[in-house]
Short mmCIF file of C-alpha atoms in Angstrom, two decimals:
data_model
loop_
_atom_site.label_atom_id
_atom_site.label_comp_id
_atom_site.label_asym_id
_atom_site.label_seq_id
_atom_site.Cartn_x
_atom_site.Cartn_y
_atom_site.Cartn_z
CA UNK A 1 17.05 -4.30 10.09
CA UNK A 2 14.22 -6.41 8.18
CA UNK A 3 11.28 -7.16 10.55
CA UNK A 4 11.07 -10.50 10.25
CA UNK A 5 7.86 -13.39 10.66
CA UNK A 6 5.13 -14.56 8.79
CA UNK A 7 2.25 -13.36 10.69
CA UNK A 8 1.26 -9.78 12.75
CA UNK A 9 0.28 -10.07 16.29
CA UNK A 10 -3.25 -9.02 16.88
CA UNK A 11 -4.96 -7.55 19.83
CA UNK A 12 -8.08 -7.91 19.77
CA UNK A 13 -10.25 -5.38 22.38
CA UNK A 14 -13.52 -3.85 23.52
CA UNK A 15 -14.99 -0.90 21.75
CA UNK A 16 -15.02 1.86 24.23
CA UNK A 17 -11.49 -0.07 26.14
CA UNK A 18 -8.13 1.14 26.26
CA UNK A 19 -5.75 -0.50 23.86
CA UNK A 20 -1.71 -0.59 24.07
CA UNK A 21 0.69 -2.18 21.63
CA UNK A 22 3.95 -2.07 21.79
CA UNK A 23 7.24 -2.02 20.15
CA UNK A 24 10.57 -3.03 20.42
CA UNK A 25 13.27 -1.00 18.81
CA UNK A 26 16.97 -1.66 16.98
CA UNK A 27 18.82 0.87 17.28
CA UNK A 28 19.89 2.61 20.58
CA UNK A 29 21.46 5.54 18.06
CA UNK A 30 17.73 6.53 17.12
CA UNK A 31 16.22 9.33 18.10
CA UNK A 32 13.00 9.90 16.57
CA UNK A 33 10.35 7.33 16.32
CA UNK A 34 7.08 7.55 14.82
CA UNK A 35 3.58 5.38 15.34
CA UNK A 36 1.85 4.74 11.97
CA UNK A 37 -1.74 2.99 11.07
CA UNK A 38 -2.43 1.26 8.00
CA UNK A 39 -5.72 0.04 6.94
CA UNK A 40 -6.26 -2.40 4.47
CA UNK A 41 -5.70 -1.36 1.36
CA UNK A 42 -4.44 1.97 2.03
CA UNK A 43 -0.62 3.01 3.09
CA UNK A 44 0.88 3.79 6.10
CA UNK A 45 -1.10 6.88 7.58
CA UNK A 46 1.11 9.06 10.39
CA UNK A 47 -0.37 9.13 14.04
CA UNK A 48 2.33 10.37 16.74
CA UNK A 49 5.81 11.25 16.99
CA UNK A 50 8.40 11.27 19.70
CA UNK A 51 11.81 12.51 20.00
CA UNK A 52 14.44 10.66 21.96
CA UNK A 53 14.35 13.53 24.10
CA UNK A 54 11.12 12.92 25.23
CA UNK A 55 9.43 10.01 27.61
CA UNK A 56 5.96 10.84 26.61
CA UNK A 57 3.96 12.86 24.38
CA UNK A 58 0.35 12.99 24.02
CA UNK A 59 -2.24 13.57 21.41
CA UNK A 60 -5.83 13.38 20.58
CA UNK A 61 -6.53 9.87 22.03
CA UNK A 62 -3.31 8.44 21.57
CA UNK A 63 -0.19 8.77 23.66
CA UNK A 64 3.50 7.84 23.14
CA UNK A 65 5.91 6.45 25.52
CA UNK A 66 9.08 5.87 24.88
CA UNK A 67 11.91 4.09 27.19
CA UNK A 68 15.02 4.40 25.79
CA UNK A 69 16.64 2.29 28.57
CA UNK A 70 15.04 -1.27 26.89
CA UNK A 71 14.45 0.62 23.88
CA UNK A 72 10.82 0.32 23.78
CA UNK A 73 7.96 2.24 22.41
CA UNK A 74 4.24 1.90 23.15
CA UNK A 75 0.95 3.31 21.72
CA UNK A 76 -1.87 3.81 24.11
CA UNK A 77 -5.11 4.95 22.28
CA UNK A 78 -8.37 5.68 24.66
CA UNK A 79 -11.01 4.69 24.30
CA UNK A 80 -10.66 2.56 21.27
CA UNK A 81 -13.07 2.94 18.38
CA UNK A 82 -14.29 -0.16 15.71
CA UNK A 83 -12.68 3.35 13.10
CA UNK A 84 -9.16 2.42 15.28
CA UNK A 85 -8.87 -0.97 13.50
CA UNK A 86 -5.95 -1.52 11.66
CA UNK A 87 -2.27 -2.16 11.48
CA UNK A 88 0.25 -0.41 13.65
CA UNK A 89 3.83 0.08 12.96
CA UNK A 90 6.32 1.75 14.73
CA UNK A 91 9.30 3.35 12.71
CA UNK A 92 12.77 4.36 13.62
CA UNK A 93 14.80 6.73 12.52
CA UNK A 94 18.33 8.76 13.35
CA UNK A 95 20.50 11.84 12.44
CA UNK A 96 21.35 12.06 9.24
CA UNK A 97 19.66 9.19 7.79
CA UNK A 98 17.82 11.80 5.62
CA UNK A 99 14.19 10.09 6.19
CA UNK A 100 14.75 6.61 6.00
CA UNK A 101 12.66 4.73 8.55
CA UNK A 102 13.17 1.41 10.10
CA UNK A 103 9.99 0.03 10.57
CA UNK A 104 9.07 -2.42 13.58
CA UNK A 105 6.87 -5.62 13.14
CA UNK A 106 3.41 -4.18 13.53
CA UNK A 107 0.51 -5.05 15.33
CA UNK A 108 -3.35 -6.09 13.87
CA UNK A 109 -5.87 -3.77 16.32
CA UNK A 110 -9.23 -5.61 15.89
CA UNK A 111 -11.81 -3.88 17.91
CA UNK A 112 -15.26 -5.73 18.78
CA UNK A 113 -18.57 -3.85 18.65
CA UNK B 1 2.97 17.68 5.11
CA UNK B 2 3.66 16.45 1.43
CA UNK B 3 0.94 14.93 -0.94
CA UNK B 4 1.77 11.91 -2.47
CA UNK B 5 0.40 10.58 -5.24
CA UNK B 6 0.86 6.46 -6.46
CA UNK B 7 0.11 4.79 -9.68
CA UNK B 8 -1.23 2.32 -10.42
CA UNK B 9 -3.09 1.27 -7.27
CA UNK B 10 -3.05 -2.24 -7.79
CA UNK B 11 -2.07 -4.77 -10.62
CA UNK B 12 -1.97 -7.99 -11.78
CA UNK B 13 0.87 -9.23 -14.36
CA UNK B 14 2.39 -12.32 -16.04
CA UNK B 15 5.49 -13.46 -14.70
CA UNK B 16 8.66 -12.48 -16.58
CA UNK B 17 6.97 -9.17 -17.48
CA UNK B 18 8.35 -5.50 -15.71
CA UNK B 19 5.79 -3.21 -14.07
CA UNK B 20 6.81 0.91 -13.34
CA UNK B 21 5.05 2.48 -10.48
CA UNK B 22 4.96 5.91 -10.69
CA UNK B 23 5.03 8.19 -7.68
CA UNK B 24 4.52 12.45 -7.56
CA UNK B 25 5.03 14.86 -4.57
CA UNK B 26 3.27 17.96 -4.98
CA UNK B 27 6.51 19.52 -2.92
CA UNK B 28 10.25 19.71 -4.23
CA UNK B 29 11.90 17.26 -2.35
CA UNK B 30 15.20 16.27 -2.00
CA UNK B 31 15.24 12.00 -0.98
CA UNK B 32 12.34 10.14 -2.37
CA UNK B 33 12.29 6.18 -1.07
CA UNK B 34 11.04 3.21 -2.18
CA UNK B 35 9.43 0.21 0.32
CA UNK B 36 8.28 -3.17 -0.48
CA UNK B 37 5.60 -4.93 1.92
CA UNK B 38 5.09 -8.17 1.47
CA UNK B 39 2.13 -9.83 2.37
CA UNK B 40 1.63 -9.96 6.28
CA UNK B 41 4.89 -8.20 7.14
CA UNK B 42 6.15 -5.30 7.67
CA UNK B 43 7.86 -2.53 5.57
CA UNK B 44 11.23 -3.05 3.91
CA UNK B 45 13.53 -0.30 2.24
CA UNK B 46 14.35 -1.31 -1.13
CA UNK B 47 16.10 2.01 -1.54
CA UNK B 48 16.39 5.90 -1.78
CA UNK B 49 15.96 7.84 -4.95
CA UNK B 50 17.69 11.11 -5.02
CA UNK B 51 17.48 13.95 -8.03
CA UNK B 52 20.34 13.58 -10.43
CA UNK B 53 22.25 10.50 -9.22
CA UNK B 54 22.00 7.09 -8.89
CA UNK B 55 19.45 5.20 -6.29
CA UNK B 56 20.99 3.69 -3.18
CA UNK B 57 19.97 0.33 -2.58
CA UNK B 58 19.64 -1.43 0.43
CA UNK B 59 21.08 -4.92 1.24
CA UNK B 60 19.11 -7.57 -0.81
CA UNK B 61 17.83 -5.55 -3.44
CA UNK B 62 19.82 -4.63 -7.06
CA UNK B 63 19.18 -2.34 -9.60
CA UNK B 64 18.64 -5.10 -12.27
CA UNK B 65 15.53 -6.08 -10.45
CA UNK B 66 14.34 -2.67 -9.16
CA UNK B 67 15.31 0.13 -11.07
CA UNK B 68 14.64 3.63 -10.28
CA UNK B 69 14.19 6.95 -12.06
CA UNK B 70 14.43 10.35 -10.29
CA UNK B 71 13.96 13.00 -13.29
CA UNK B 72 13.30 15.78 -10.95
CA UNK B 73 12.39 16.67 -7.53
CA UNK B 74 8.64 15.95 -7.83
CA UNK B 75 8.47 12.19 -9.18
CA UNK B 76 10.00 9.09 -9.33
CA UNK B 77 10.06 5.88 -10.68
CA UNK B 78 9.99 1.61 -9.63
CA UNK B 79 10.13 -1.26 -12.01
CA UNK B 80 9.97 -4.46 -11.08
CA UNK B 81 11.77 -6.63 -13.54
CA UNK B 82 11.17 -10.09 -14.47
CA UNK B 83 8.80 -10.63 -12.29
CA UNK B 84 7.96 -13.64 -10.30
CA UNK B 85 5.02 -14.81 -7.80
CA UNK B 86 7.66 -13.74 -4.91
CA UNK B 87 7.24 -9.90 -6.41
CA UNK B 88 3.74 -10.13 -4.95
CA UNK B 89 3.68 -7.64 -2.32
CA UNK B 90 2.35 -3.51 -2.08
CA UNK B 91 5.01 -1.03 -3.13
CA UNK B 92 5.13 2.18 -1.54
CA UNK B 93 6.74 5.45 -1.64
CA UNK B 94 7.60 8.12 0.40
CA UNK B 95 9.11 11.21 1.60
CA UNK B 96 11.04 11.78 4.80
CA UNK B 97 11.61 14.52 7.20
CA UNK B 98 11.48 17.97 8.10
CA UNK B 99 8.56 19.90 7.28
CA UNK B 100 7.57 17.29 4.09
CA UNK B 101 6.29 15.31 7.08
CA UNK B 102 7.39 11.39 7.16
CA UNK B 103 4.10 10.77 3.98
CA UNK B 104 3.70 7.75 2.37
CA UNK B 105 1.93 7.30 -1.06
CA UNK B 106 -1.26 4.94 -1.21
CA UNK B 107 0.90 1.76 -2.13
CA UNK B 108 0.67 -0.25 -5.44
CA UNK B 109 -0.40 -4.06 -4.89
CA UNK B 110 1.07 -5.88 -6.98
CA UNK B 111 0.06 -9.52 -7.88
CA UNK B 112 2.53 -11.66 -10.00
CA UNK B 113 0.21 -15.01 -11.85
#
């Protein structure tokens, strides 16, 4: 589906704080989901995966949790760095949809000195 | 992961003038695909390129106003047709699945006066 509104939600957060953001997605048949960030003037630049088969998966500052029960996804990144703000999407994607993404409503990560 | 390179970066054009953005992969790949962003939102599918047939469109966009080339597995092709101030937005390609990664190009923003 087409993410729809005008305007991103920000979060605004401490350097040095933990930041979350979260997603909501379509399609229960999905089973592979990715995180992406996008800085101005630049396009979308890949973070973290997760397979439906998986609740959580972890990388370098940034974890992944996925509930497929309220299909929701979130993006925890530790200790959050003025270099982490940006725009976060979350993307969608099933079997045999040969790489076409779905891509959630995204989030504006402003992160004060 | 694939390399993807977009031109032209940005633009600015007359109204009722066409514009091709130009994308290359420095991998052979099958599906190439084609997203509009408009300005504050979130990433649309306008639709998939693949070698040697016809682009599939997604719901709200036709080939009229967004043709496509795919010449070969390396590069493809957008033009946006008789354009209007609602064209404004950043185009982007990209590449999808297995080990090409899920890579986007560096977008083309595209202002319509």
């Amino acid at each position: 589906g087409e993410s729809v509104g005008l305007h991103l939600p920000t979060l605004s957060v401490q350097e040095g704080d933990n930041s979350i953001i979260n997603c909501a997605y379509s399609n229960s048949a999905s089973d592979y989901f990715i995180w992406y960030k996008q800085e101005s003037g630049k396009g979308p630049q890949f973070i973290i995966d997760i397979r439906s088969n998986m609740d959580k998966r972890q990388g370098q500052r940034v974890t992944v949790l996925l509930n497929k029960t309220v299909k929701h996804l979130s993006l925890q990144i530790a200790a959050t760095q003025p270099g982490d703000s940006a725009v976060y999407f979350c993307a969608e994607t099933y079997y045999n949809q040969g790489g076409k993404l779905i891509f959630g409503q995204g989030t504006e990560l402003s992160v004060k000195p | 992961s694939a390399v993807i390179s977009q031109k032209p970066s940005r633009d600015i054009c007359q109204r009722g003038t066409s514009l091709t953005i130009q994308c290359q992969v420095d991998s052979q790949v099958t599906m190439m695909f084609w997203y509009r962003q408009q300005p504050g939102q979130s990433l649309t599918l306008i639709a998939t390129a693949n070698q040697g047939s016809e682009a599939t469109y997604e719901s709200g966009f036709v080939i009229d106003k967004f043709p496509i080339s795919r010449p070969n597995l390396t590069f493809s092709t957008l033009t946006v047709s008789n354009m209007s101030p609602e064209d404004s937005s950043i185009y982007l390609c990209s590449v999808g699945g297995g080990h090409y990664g899920y890579t986007f190009g560096s977008g083309t923003r595209l202002t319509v006066v």
